[in-house]
Short mmCIF file of C-alpha atoms and ligand atoms in Angstrom, two decimals:
data_model
loop_
_atom_site.label_atom_id
_atom_site.label_comp_id
_atom_site.label_asym_id
_atom_site.label_seq_id
_atom_site.Cartn_x
_atom_site.Cartn_y
_atom_site.Cartn_z
CA MET A 177 -3.82 -36.49 -51.13
CA ASN A 178 -0.31 -35.24 -51.78
CA GLY A 179 0.85 -31.69 -51.29
CA ALA A 180 -0.98 -31.04 -48.03
CA ASP A 181 -0.20 -27.64 -46.45
CA LEU A 182 -0.22 -28.88 -42.87
CA GLY A 183 0.28 -32.11 -40.98
CA LEU A 184 -1.71 -32.33 -37.75
CA ILE A 185 -0.81 -34.96 -35.18
CA GLY A 186 -3.21 -35.76 -32.32
CA LEU A 187 -6.94 -36.05 -32.95
CA ALA A 188 -8.57 -35.54 -29.59
CA ALA A 189 -11.04 -32.66 -29.20
CA MET A 190 -8.55 -29.84 -29.84
CA GLY A 191 -6.78 -31.50 -32.79
CA GLN A 192 -10.04 -32.39 -34.55
CA ASN A 193 -11.46 -28.90 -34.28
CA LEU A 194 -8.23 -27.21 -35.35
CA ALA A 195 -7.97 -29.54 -38.36
CA LEU A 196 -11.48 -28.51 -39.40
CA ASN A 197 -10.70 -24.85 -38.83
CA PHE A 198 -7.60 -25.03 -41.08
CA ALA A 199 -9.54 -27.00 -43.71
CA ARG A 200 -12.42 -24.53 -43.74
CA ASN A 201 -9.96 -21.67 -44.16
CA GLY A 202 -8.50 -23.03 -47.37
CA PHE A 203 -5.66 -25.28 -46.20
CA ARG A 204 -5.20 -28.93 -47.11
CA VAL A 205 -4.55 -30.85 -43.92
CA CYS A 206 -3.17 -34.35 -43.47
CA VAL A 207 -4.14 -35.73 -40.05
CA TYR A 208 -2.53 -38.49 -38.00
CA ASN A 209 -3.37 -40.01 -34.65
CA ARG A 210 -1.51 -42.71 -32.69
CA THR A 211 -4.73 -44.72 -32.48
CA ALA A 212 -5.73 -45.24 -36.11
CA ASP A 213 -9.41 -45.92 -35.35
CA GLN A 214 -9.73 -42.39 -34.10
CA THR A 215 -8.43 -41.05 -37.43
CA ARG A 216 -10.84 -43.21 -39.42
CA ALA A 217 -13.80 -42.27 -37.24
CA PHE A 218 -12.97 -38.58 -37.52
CA LEU A 219 -12.69 -38.55 -41.30
CA GLU A 220 -15.81 -40.65 -41.60
CA GLN A 221 -17.73 -38.27 -39.41
CA VAL A 222 -16.66 -34.94 -40.90
CA ARG A 223 -16.31 -35.83 -44.61
CA GLU A 224 -14.27 -32.71 -45.35
CA GLU A 225 -12.58 -32.62 -48.76
CA ALA A 226 -9.59 -30.64 -47.60
CA LEU A 227 -8.69 -33.33 -45.05
CA CYS A 228 -6.78 -36.53 -45.66
CA ALA A 229 -5.39 -39.18 -43.34
CA ALA A 230 -1.98 -40.69 -42.74
CA TYR A 231 -1.62 -43.93 -40.81
CA SER A 232 2.12 -43.65 -40.23
CA LEU A 233 4.40 -40.72 -39.57
CA ASP A 234 6.38 -41.68 -42.65
CA ASP A 235 3.21 -41.30 -44.77
CA LEU A 236 2.40 -38.03 -43.06
CA ALA A 237 5.84 -36.61 -43.90
CA ARG A 238 5.51 -37.74 -47.53
CA CYS A 239 2.12 -36.12 -47.89
CA LEU A 240 3.31 -32.59 -47.01
CA VAL A 241 4.68 -29.78 -49.18
CA ARG A 242 8.28 -28.72 -48.34
CA PRO A 243 9.29 -27.20 -46.07
CA ARG A 244 6.85 -29.21 -44.00
CA ARG A 245 4.61 -27.57 -41.47
CA ILE A 246 3.41 -29.86 -38.71
CA LEU A 247 1.24 -29.11 -35.69
CA LEU A 248 1.31 -31.39 -32.64
CA MET A 249 -1.90 -31.51 -30.60
CA VAL A 250 -1.02 -34.40 -28.30
CA ARG A 251 -1.17 -34.58 -24.53
CA ALA A 252 1.36 -32.24 -22.91
CA GLY A 253 4.39 -33.88 -21.28
CA THR A 254 6.32 -36.97 -22.36
CA ALA A 255 3.92 -37.64 -25.27
CA VAL A 256 5.38 -34.60 -27.07
CA ASP A 257 8.93 -35.97 -26.70
CA GLU A 258 7.83 -39.41 -27.85
CA VAL A 259 6.11 -38.06 -30.97
CA LEU A 260 9.06 -35.80 -31.81
CA GLU A 261 11.47 -38.72 -31.51
CA GLN A 262 9.32 -40.88 -33.81
CA LEU A 263 8.81 -38.03 -36.28
CA LEU A 264 12.39 -36.80 -36.53
CA PRO A 265 13.71 -39.49 -38.96
CA PHE A 266 11.13 -38.35 -41.55
CA LEU A 267 11.88 -34.62 -41.31
CA GLU A 268 14.32 -32.48 -43.29
CA LYS A 269 16.23 -29.30 -42.60
CA GLY A 270 13.97 -26.25 -42.70
CA ASP A 271 10.77 -28.10 -41.69
CA VAL A 272 8.67 -26.36 -39.04
CA VAL A 273 7.10 -28.21 -36.12
CA MET A 274 4.65 -26.45 -33.79
CA ASP A 275 3.55 -27.73 -30.42
CA GLY A 276 0.03 -26.44 -29.77
CA GLY A 277 -0.39 -28.21 -26.43
CA ASN A 278 -0.01 -26.77 -22.96
CA SER A 279 3.69 -27.58 -22.68
CA HIS A 280 5.97 -26.07 -20.06
CA PHE A 281 8.02 -23.25 -21.63
CA ALA A 282 11.28 -24.80 -20.38
CA ASP A 283 10.44 -28.08 -22.16
CA THR A 284 9.72 -26.06 -25.29
CA GLU A 285 13.13 -24.41 -25.09
CA ARG A 286 14.82 -27.78 -24.57
CA ARG A 287 12.99 -29.27 -27.58
CA MET A 288 13.73 -26.18 -29.66
CA GLN A 289 17.46 -26.52 -29.05
CA ALA A 290 17.51 -30.26 -29.69
CA LEU A 291 15.62 -29.86 -32.98
CA ALA A 292 17.67 -26.83 -34.04
CA ALA A 293 20.72 -29.10 -33.96
CA GLU A 294 18.98 -31.16 -36.70
CA GLY A 295 18.00 -28.05 -38.67
CA ILE A 296 14.32 -28.37 -37.67
CA ARG A 297 12.53 -25.17 -36.64
CA PHE A 298 10.29 -25.54 -33.61
CA LEU A 299 7.60 -23.20 -32.34
CA GLY A 300 5.79 -23.28 -29.00
CA LEU A 301 2.22 -22.33 -29.81
CA GLY A 302 -0.09 -21.29 -26.98
CA ILE A 303 -3.73 -21.83 -27.95
CA SER A 304 -6.67 -20.46 -25.99
CA GLY A 305 -10.40 -20.70 -26.53
CA GLY A 306 -11.18 -24.28 -25.62
CA THR A 307 -12.59 -26.70 -28.14
CA LYS A 308 -15.11 -24.21 -29.53
CA GLY A 309 -12.39 -21.62 -30.04
CA ALA A 310 -10.26 -24.21 -31.82
CA LEU A 311 -13.06 -24.70 -34.34
CA LEU A 312 -14.32 -21.16 -34.75
CA GLY A 313 -11.22 -19.08 -34.08
CA PRO A 314 -8.80 -19.33 -31.17
CA SER A 315 -6.37 -16.83 -29.76
CA LEU A 316 -2.91 -17.96 -30.85
CA MET A 317 0.35 -17.26 -29.01
CA PRO A 318 3.30 -18.49 -31.12
CA GLY A 319 6.89 -18.17 -29.88
CA GLY A 320 10.28 -19.30 -31.20
CA SER A 321 12.54 -18.02 -33.93
CA PRO A 322 11.11 -15.18 -36.06
CA GLU A 323 12.02 -17.12 -39.24
CA ALA A 324 10.04 -20.15 -38.11
CA TYR A 325 7.08 -17.93 -37.32
CA ALA A 326 7.28 -16.30 -40.75
CA ALA A 327 6.82 -19.75 -42.32
CA VAL A 328 3.47 -20.30 -40.58
CA GLU A 329 2.25 -16.77 -39.95
CA GLU A 330 -0.28 -16.63 -42.76
CA MET A 331 -1.70 -20.01 -41.85
CA LEU A 332 -2.10 -19.21 -38.16
CA THR A 333 -3.44 -15.74 -38.78
CA ARG A 334 -6.13 -17.11 -41.04
CA ILE A 335 -7.59 -19.54 -38.50
CA ALA A 336 -7.36 -17.17 -35.51
CA ALA A 337 -10.25 -15.26 -33.97
CA VAL A 338 -10.65 -11.70 -35.19
CA SER A 339 -11.35 -8.73 -32.94
CA ASP A 340 -11.81 -5.11 -34.00
CA ALA A 341 -8.01 -4.86 -33.56
CA GLY A 342 -7.30 -7.57 -36.14
CA PRO A 343 -6.54 -11.31 -36.02
CA CYS A 344 -5.81 -12.69 -32.55
CA CYS A 345 -2.43 -14.10 -33.45
CA ALA A 346 0.94 -12.40 -33.03
CA TYR A 347 4.55 -13.35 -32.50
CA MET A 348 5.15 -13.58 -28.73
CA GLY A 349 8.93 -13.64 -28.80
CA ARG A 350 11.93 -15.94 -28.88
CA GLY A 351 12.45 -19.30 -27.16
CA GLY A 352 9.57 -20.56 -25.08
CA ALA A 353 7.78 -17.17 -25.12
CA GLY A 354 4.59 -18.58 -26.70
CA HIS A 355 4.12 -21.18 -24.00
CA PHE A 356 5.20 -18.73 -21.28
CA VAL A 357 2.47 -16.31 -22.41
CA LYS A 358 -0.10 -19.13 -22.51
CA MET A 359 0.94 -20.24 -19.01
CA VAL A 360 0.40 -16.74 -17.60
CA HIS A 361 -2.86 -16.45 -19.56
CA ASN A 362 -4.05 -19.56 -17.72
CA ALA A 363 -2.92 -18.15 -14.35
CA ILE A 364 -4.97 -14.99 -14.98
CA GLU A 365 -7.85 -17.26 -15.99
CA TYR A 366 -7.53 -19.09 -12.63
CA ALA A 367 -7.54 -15.76 -10.74
CA PHE A 368 -10.57 -14.47 -12.65
CA MET A 369 -12.46 -17.72 -12.05
CA GLN A 370 -11.55 -17.69 -8.37
CA GLY A 371 -12.67 -14.05 -8.06
CA ILE A 372 -16.01 -14.95 -9.68
CA ALA A 373 -16.40 -17.92 -7.34
CA GLU A 374 -15.75 -15.65 -4.34
CA ALA A 375 -18.43 -13.21 -5.51
CA TYR A 376 -20.86 -16.15 -5.92
CA ASP A 377 -20.02 -17.25 -2.35
CA GLY A 378 -20.75 -13.71 -1.14
CA MET A 379 -24.13 -13.72 -2.91
CA ARG A 380 -24.99 -17.22 -1.69
CA THR A 381 -23.77 -16.97 1.91
CA GLY A 382 -24.29 -13.26 2.52
CA MET A 383 -27.57 -12.77 0.69
CA GLY A 384 -29.02 -16.28 0.45
CA MET A 385 -29.23 -15.93 -3.32
CA SER A 386 -30.26 -18.86 -5.46
CA PRO A 387 -27.99 -19.70 -8.42
CA GLU A 388 -30.62 -18.36 -10.79
CA VAL A 389 -30.77 -14.98 -9.07
CA ALA A 390 -26.96 -14.90 -8.93
CA ALA A 391 -27.01 -15.65 -12.67
CA GLU A 392 -29.02 -12.49 -13.21
CA VAL A 393 -26.43 -10.49 -11.26
CA PHE A 394 -23.58 -11.87 -13.39
CA ALA A 395 -25.62 -11.20 -16.54
CA ARG A 396 -26.03 -7.59 -15.40
CA TRP A 397 -22.33 -7.30 -14.56
CA ASN A 398 -21.62 -8.56 -18.04
CA GLU A 399 -23.16 -5.39 -19.40
CA GLY A 400 -20.68 -3.19 -17.52
CA ALA A 401 -16.94 -3.08 -16.82
CA LEU A 402 -16.93 -6.82 -16.06
CA GLN A 403 -18.07 -7.75 -19.54
CA ALA A 404 -16.07 -10.86 -20.30
CA TYR A 405 -16.44 -14.36 -21.65
CA LEU A 406 -16.09 -15.81 -18.13
CA THR A 407 -18.74 -13.48 -16.67
CA GLU A 408 -21.19 -14.42 -19.39
CA LEU A 409 -20.31 -18.11 -19.06
CA THR A 410 -20.88 -17.94 -15.29
CA ALA A 411 -24.40 -16.55 -15.78
CA ARG A 412 -25.13 -19.38 -18.21
CA VAL A 413 -23.70 -22.06 -15.89
CA LEU A 414 -25.60 -20.76 -12.83
CA ARG A 415 -28.87 -20.76 -14.76
CA TYR A 416 -28.54 -24.32 -15.99
CA ARG A 417 -30.90 -26.87 -14.42
CA ASP A 418 -29.98 -30.53 -14.02
CA PRO A 419 -32.34 -32.44 -16.36
CA GLU A 420 -32.49 -35.32 -13.84
CA THR A 421 -33.36 -33.42 -10.68
CA GLY A 422 -34.66 -30.14 -12.05
CA GLU A 423 -32.33 -28.36 -9.57
CA PRO A 424 -29.57 -25.91 -10.55
CA LEU A 425 -26.79 -28.26 -11.66
CA VAL A 426 -24.02 -26.16 -10.09
CA GLU A 427 -25.33 -27.00 -6.60
CA ARG A 428 -24.95 -30.72 -7.35
CA ILE A 429 -21.28 -30.48 -8.34
CA LEU A 430 -18.59 -31.61 -5.89
CA ASP A 431 -16.65 -28.58 -4.60
CA GLU A 432 -13.14 -29.82 -5.49
CA ALA A 433 -11.52 -27.81 -8.32
CA GLU A 434 -9.16 -29.62 -10.70
CA GLN A 435 -6.09 -28.20 -12.41
CA LYS A 436 -3.77 -29.38 -15.13
CA GLY A 437 -0.59 -27.57 -14.14
CA THR A 438 -0.28 -24.29 -16.02
CA GLY A 439 -1.45 -22.17 -13.06
CA ARG A 440 1.01 -23.92 -10.76
CA TRP A 441 3.86 -23.40 -13.25
CA ALA A 442 3.04 -19.69 -13.39
CA ALA A 443 3.21 -19.45 -9.59
CA GLN A 444 6.54 -21.31 -9.62
CA SER A 445 7.83 -19.02 -12.38
CA ALA A 446 6.83 -15.93 -10.43
CA LEU A 447 8.91 -17.16 -7.48
CA GLU A 448 11.84 -18.01 -9.74
CA LEU A 449 11.73 -14.66 -11.56
CA GLY A 450 11.35 -12.78 -8.28
CA VAL A 451 8.06 -11.15 -9.30
CA PRO A 452 5.35 -10.77 -6.66
CA ALA A 453 2.21 -12.40 -8.09
CA PRO A 454 0.23 -13.36 -4.97
CA THR A 455 -3.19 -13.19 -6.62
CA LEU A 456 -2.19 -15.63 -9.34
CA THR A 457 -0.71 -17.89 -6.67
CA ALA A 458 -3.73 -17.57 -4.36
CA ALA A 459 -6.02 -18.86 -7.09
CA VAL A 460 -3.86 -21.97 -7.55
CA THR A 461 -3.69 -22.54 -3.80
CA ALA A 462 -7.47 -22.17 -3.52
CA ARG A 463 -7.92 -25.00 -6.03
CA THR A 464 -5.40 -27.16 -4.17
CA LEU A 465 -7.07 -26.48 -0.83
CA SER A 466 -10.52 -27.29 -2.21
CA HIS A 467 -9.34 -30.86 -2.69
CA PHE A 468 -9.08 -31.45 1.05
CA LYS A 469 -12.84 -31.88 1.34
CA ALA A 470 -12.63 -34.44 4.17
CA HIS A 471 -10.31 -32.16 6.17
CA ARG A 472 -12.62 -29.22 5.55
CA GLU A 473 -15.67 -31.17 6.70
CA ARG A 474 -13.89 -32.26 9.87
CA LEU A 475 -12.68 -28.75 10.68
CA ALA A 476 -16.08 -27.26 9.93
CA ALA A 477 -17.31 -29.26 12.92
CA LEU A 478 -14.21 -28.70 15.09
CA LEU A 479 -13.90 -24.96 14.48
CA PRO A 480 -17.36 -23.57 13.82
CA TRP A 481 -17.43 -19.87 13.04
CA PRO A 482 -17.97 -17.91 16.28
CA GLY A 483 -21.27 -16.08 16.11
CA PRO A 484 -23.78 -15.72 13.31
CA VAL A 485 -22.86 -14.71 9.79
CA PRO A 486 -23.35 -10.93 9.69
CA ALA A 487 -25.98 -9.70 7.27
CA ALA A 488 -24.61 -8.39 4.02
CA PRO A 489 -24.32 -4.59 4.28
CA GLU A 490 -26.27 -2.27 2.06
CA GLY A 491 -24.76 -1.97 -1.37
CA PHE A 492 -23.08 -5.37 -0.96
CA LEU A 493 -23.58 -6.38 -4.59
CA ALA A 494 -21.88 -3.22 -5.79
CA ASP A 495 -19.06 -3.95 -3.32
CA LEU A 496 -18.67 -7.46 -4.69
CA GLU A 497 -18.60 -6.04 -8.22
CA ASP A 498 -15.87 -3.60 -7.18
CA GLY A 499 -14.00 -6.46 -5.52
CA LEU A 500 -14.12 -8.60 -8.66
CA ASN A 501 -13.03 -5.74 -10.90
CA LEU A 502 -10.15 -5.00 -8.56
CA THR A 503 -9.13 -8.68 -8.43
CA LEU A 504 -9.14 -8.85 -12.21
CA LEU A 505 -7.16 -5.64 -12.67
CA VAL A 506 -4.57 -6.80 -10.15
CA ALA A 507 -4.35 -10.24 -11.77
CA PHE A 508 -3.66 -8.62 -15.16
CA SER A 509 -1.14 -6.29 -13.54
CA GLN A 510 0.75 -9.20 -11.95
CA GLY A 511 0.67 -11.19 -15.21
CA LEU A 512 2.06 -8.24 -17.17
CA TRP A 513 4.84 -7.82 -14.64
CA LEU A 514 5.72 -11.48 -15.14
CA PHE A 515 5.98 -10.90 -18.91
CA HIS A 516 8.13 -7.86 -18.34
CA GLU A 517 10.57 -9.74 -16.14
CA ALA A 518 10.57 -12.94 -18.21
CA SER A 519 11.24 -10.94 -21.33
CA ARG A 520 14.18 -9.26 -19.58
CA GLN A 521 15.67 -12.35 -17.94
CA TYR A 522 15.00 -14.82 -20.79
CA GLN A 523 15.43 -12.27 -23.62
CA TYR A 524 12.04 -13.13 -25.13
CA GLY A 525 11.41 -9.67 -26.54
CA THR A 526 7.67 -9.99 -25.86
CA ASP A 527 5.53 -7.03 -26.90
CA ARG A 528 3.06 -6.96 -24.03
CA ALA A 529 0.60 -4.66 -25.79
CA GLU A 530 0.41 -7.26 -28.56
CA VAL A 531 -0.30 -9.95 -25.98
CA LEU A 532 -3.26 -7.95 -24.70
CA ARG A 533 -4.41 -7.30 -28.26
CA ILE A 534 -4.56 -10.99 -29.19
CA TRP A 535 -6.49 -11.78 -26.02
CA ARG A 536 -9.37 -9.55 -27.13
CA ALA A 537 -11.22 -12.34 -28.94
CA GLY A 538 -11.20 -16.12 -29.08
CA CYS A 539 -9.58 -16.68 -25.70
CA ILE A 540 -11.04 -17.59 -22.33
CA ILE A 541 -9.94 -14.34 -20.63
CA ARG A 542 -11.29 -11.97 -23.26
CA ALA A 543 -12.67 -9.06 -21.34
CA ARG A 544 -13.77 -5.47 -21.77
CA TRP A 545 -10.76 -4.28 -19.78
CA LEU A 546 -8.26 -5.46 -22.41
CA PRO A 547 -8.36 -2.51 -24.86
CA PHE A 548 -7.97 -0.12 -21.90
CA LEU A 549 -4.94 -2.02 -20.54
CA GLU A 550 -3.45 -2.24 -24.03
CA GLU A 551 -3.82 1.51 -24.53
CA ILE A 552 -1.95 2.15 -21.28
CA LEU A 553 0.88 -0.16 -22.28
CA ARG A 554 1.20 1.41 -25.72
CA GLU A 555 1.47 4.82 -24.06
CA ASP A 556 3.88 3.60 -21.40
CA PRO A 557 5.59 0.36 -22.59
CA GLU A 558 8.16 0.24 -19.78
CA ASN A 559 5.61 0.38 -16.94
CA PRO A 560 6.20 -3.07 -15.44
CA HIS A 561 2.82 -3.59 -13.78
CA LEU A 562 0.70 -0.62 -14.97
CA LEU A 563 0.48 0.64 -11.38
CA PHE A 564 2.45 3.78 -12.25
CA HIS A 565 -0.14 4.91 -14.79
CA PRO A 566 -2.63 7.47 -13.47
CA ARG A 567 -5.58 6.11 -15.45
CA PHE A 568 -4.95 2.57 -14.24
CA LEU A 569 -4.58 3.82 -10.68
CA GLU A 570 -7.81 5.77 -11.00
CA GLN A 571 -9.67 2.56 -11.82
CA ILE A 572 -8.12 0.89 -8.77
CA ARG A 573 -8.84 3.90 -6.56
CA GLN A 574 -12.51 3.94 -7.53
CA ARG A 575 -12.92 0.31 -6.55
CA LEU A 576 -10.89 0.19 -3.37
CA PRO A 577 -13.58 1.27 -0.85
CA GLY A 578 -16.15 -1.22 -2.14
CA ALA A 579 -13.57 -4.01 -2.39
CA ILE A 580 -12.47 -3.36 1.19
CA ARG A 581 -16.07 -3.43 2.44
CA ALA A 582 -16.66 -6.76 0.67
CA ARG A 583 -13.47 -8.17 2.15
CA ARG A 584 -14.32 -6.89 5.63
CA TRP A 585 -17.71 -8.59 5.49
CA ALA A 586 -16.03 -11.82 4.32
CA LEU A 587 -13.53 -11.74 7.21
CA GLU A 588 -16.30 -11.22 9.75
CA ALA A 589 -18.51 -13.85 8.17
CA GLY A 590 -15.76 -16.49 7.91
CA VAL A 591 -16.04 -16.57 4.13
CA PRO A 592 -12.68 -17.11 2.41
CA MET A 593 -11.90 -14.67 -0.40
CA PRO A 594 -8.23 -15.42 -1.10
CA ALA A 595 -8.09 -13.83 -4.55
CA LEU A 596 -9.68 -10.56 -3.42
CA GLY A 597 -7.77 -10.62 -0.12
CA SER A 598 -4.43 -11.17 -1.85
CA ALA A 599 -5.18 -8.41 -4.39
CA LEU A 600 -5.88 -5.96 -1.57
CA GLU A 601 -2.82 -7.05 0.44
CA TYR A 602 -0.69 -6.71 -2.69
CA LEU A 603 -1.93 -3.18 -3.31
CA GLN A 604 -1.49 -2.25 0.35
CA ALA A 605 2.12 -3.45 0.30
CA MET A 606 2.94 -1.93 -3.09
CA ARG A 607 1.62 1.49 -2.04
CA ARG A 608 3.56 1.46 1.22
CA ALA A 609 6.79 3.49 1.04
CA TRP A 610 7.97 1.80 4.22
CA LEU A 611 7.57 -1.89 5.07
CA PRO A 612 8.83 -3.71 8.18
CA ALA A 613 11.39 -5.52 6.04
CA ASN A 614 14.09 -3.58 7.94
CA LEU A 615 13.31 -5.74 10.98
CA ILE A 616 13.55 -8.89 8.88
CA GLN A 617 16.99 -7.76 7.67
CA ALA A 618 18.06 -7.12 11.27
CA GLN A 619 16.83 -10.58 12.31
CA ARG A 620 18.66 -12.21 9.39
CA ASP A 621 21.87 -10.42 10.26
CA ALA A 622 21.50 -11.24 13.98
CA PHE A 623 21.11 -15.00 13.54
CA GLY A 624 22.98 -15.61 10.31
CA ALA A 625 25.33 -12.68 9.69
CA HIS A 626 23.50 -12.11 6.39
CA THR A 627 24.36 -8.36 6.46
CA TYR A 628 22.09 -5.41 5.72
CA ARG A 629 22.13 -2.04 3.98
CA ARG A 630 21.43 1.27 5.75
CA ILE A 631 19.23 4.16 4.73
CA ASP A 632 21.69 6.82 5.90
CA ARG A 633 24.89 5.70 4.14
CA PRO A 634 26.02 3.37 1.35
CA GLY A 635 27.66 0.00 1.90
CA VAL A 636 26.91 -3.41 3.36
CA PHE A 637 26.96 -3.84 7.14
CA HIS A 638 27.07 -6.52 9.77
CA THR A 639 26.55 -6.04 13.50
CA GLU A 640 27.44 -8.26 16.45
CA TRP A 641 23.93 -7.90 17.83
CA GLU A 642 24.63 -9.61 21.18
CA GLU A 643 26.81 -6.69 22.25
CA THR A 644 24.00 -4.23 21.80
CA ILE A 645 21.58 -6.15 24.03
CA SER A 646 21.33 -4.46 27.41
CA PRO A 647 22.61 -6.48 30.41
CA ARG A 648 20.17 -9.00 31.80
CA PRO A 649 19.14 -9.08 35.45
CA GLN A 650 21.30 -11.64 37.27
CA GLY A 651 20.14 -15.26 37.49
CA ARG A 652 17.63 -15.25 34.62
CA SER A 653 17.94 -17.52 31.63
CA PRO A 654 18.69 -15.61 28.44
CA TRP A 655 15.77 -17.45 26.79
CA SER A 656 13.11 -16.70 29.40
CA VAL A 657 10.37 -14.28 28.46
P1 LIG B 988 -5.48 -34.58 -24.70
O1 LIG B 988 -4.64 -33.66 -23.92
O2 LIG B 988 -6.51 -35.38 -24.00
O3 LIG B 988 -4.52 -35.58 -25.54
C1 LIG B 988 -5.03 -36.64 -26.29
C2 LIG B 988 -4.29 -36.78 -27.60
O4 LIG B 988 -2.90 -37.03 -27.36
C3 LIG B 988 -4.81 -37.98 -28.40
O5 LIG B 988 -4.75 -37.66 -29.76
C4 LIG B 988 -3.81 -39.06 -28.03
O6 LIG B 988 -3.72 -40.10 -28.98
C5 LIG B 988 -2.53 -38.26 -28.01
N1 LIG B 988 -1.47 -38.91 -27.26
C6 LIG B 988 -1.40 -39.07 -25.93
N2 LIG B 988 -0.26 -39.72 -25.59
C7 LIG B 988 0.39 -39.97 -26.76
C8 LIG B 988 1.63 -40.56 -27.08
N3 LIG B 988 2.44 -41.04 -26.13
N4 LIG B 988 1.99 -40.64 -28.38
C9 LIG B 988 1.18 -40.15 -29.34
N5 LIG B 988 0.00 -39.56 -29.10
C10 LIG B 988 -0.39 -39.45 -27.82
O7 LIG B 988 -6.22 -33.80 -25.92
P2 LIG B 988 -6.83 -32.34 -26.03
O8 LIG B 988 -7.35 -32.27 -27.42
O9 LIG B 988 -7.73 -32.00 -24.91
O10 LIG B 988 -5.54 -31.38 -25.88
C11 LIG B 988 -4.41 -31.45 -26.72
C12 LIG B 988 -3.39 -30.44 -26.20
O11 LIG B 988 -3.98 -29.13 -26.25
C13 LIG B 988 -3.01 -30.66 -24.73
O12 LIG B 988 -1.68 -30.30 -24.53
C14 LIG B 988 -3.89 -29.69 -23.98
O13 LIG B 988 -3.34 -29.30 -22.74
C15 LIG B 988 -3.92 -28.52 -24.96
N6 LIG B 988 -5.08 -27.63 -24.86
C16 LIG B 988 -6.30 -28.13 -24.56
C17 LIG B 988 -7.40 -27.27 -24.47
C18 LIG B 988 -8.76 -27.81 -24.16
O14 LIG B 988 -9.69 -26.99 -24.00
N7 LIG B 988 -8.94 -29.13 -24.11
C19 LIG B 988 -7.25 -25.82 -24.71
C20 LIG B 988 -5.93 -25.43 -25.08
C21 LIG B 988 -4.88 -26.30 -25.13
P3 LIG B 988 -4.59 -41.45 -28.81
O15 LIG B 988 -5.94 -41.16 -29.39
O16 LIG B 988 -3.83 -42.46 -29.54
O17 LIG B 988 -4.66 -41.75 -27.33
#
């Protein structure tokens, strides 16, 4: 087939399903995969008229209408650089290349600049929704130059999920904005999943609930404020019985959580941008810690919890529900603050209300809270973290007592709830007009002459702290306590 609308490189699960999605939405797609057998097997299996195959990148480039539009769906990392290097000789000025993988936004910016020098327009395209979303309608987060986006907008919009607020695809901003947004999306996903896992631990350890009963609780929560893809998925997963043993499968799964990097990058970015995002970070750390299973087993024996696990207090399920809602609201708040700061420091120009809008359908963190958060941002676009908005604060306020009770039980029972705990600590610190950071400044100045500012007059000060220490009794070492 000549005159294909799109070239798609990389035919693993995501690439295959996206190719089908484009084809079923009226686009002619030429597919290519490094391993040719995979291409043959795919075409053989799907028998879709709008798809054709290329077995070299040269053929792929020849098959496409100009300017070419090419989507990479290869493994994130060096594979993207390798494919771009091999592809470049067959491209022409004005062609558009999109990277739909989970690439780091800084790599995307580097690639964008290198390709711009050759006249090639490059877009970083965040894609959420897993393999099913790729086939039926994902949430799409494209970023790069507005002109490059204009060349693919119709195509992307047509394959995206649709919510009652329109197609879940919008321009996320300049440079690596698309991949930055996807990275933070994944960090919120980690925090939501961790919060759910903590609630499950509360039900299991505090109430002795079986997975199937816990599934019913999540199913019920899914009818209220916590309605979300991940809540519904959790109910389904908890209900599932292992065909071999007849037991709930979840209880047979090793408790070591994997990660592919996006959550960690978001935590690193938060530190680099100077944005406090402890709940996003706590969820990454929880996954890392879970991997030390042998250490945990050893310490479980060396440091058993003193005393029995206290019984779950009355209303504990409602407290856990409040705790999870609060964790989720805080995770969104921290993610939105990251966008605000990244957009300012990296000049992305990201419209955060649009980000929330395109997360309403197709993506893994779609949740009932999103239209509410979007409404707040549209009313108050400069609010960095939503915390200044009375209606957002009201939702937090309503859930604080229950969340604190759940956390208190967890502390007394020796049950870790790092996502909920960090969300509460974050709120406590953010609502505190005074923090003991004055003492930290004094310490820094005393040992390192780092200077400090005063509350009673402007300027930068340094003190020779030794002189202010009152005389010591004779004969005692200055270091003795
Ligand atoms: P993988 O991440 O497993 O990548 C496999 C694909 O990459 C294969 O087509 C493989 O070709 C190709 N590939 C790997 N190395 C090279 C190389 N050096 N040169 C050329 N091709 C190479 O596939 P997925 O479909 O899971 O994901 C694709 C991208 O989408 C990834 O970046 C992933 O992070 C991202 N993503 C994945 C989601 C998911 O739910 N799986 C959701 C959203 C994004 P070959 O067959 O020859 O080995």
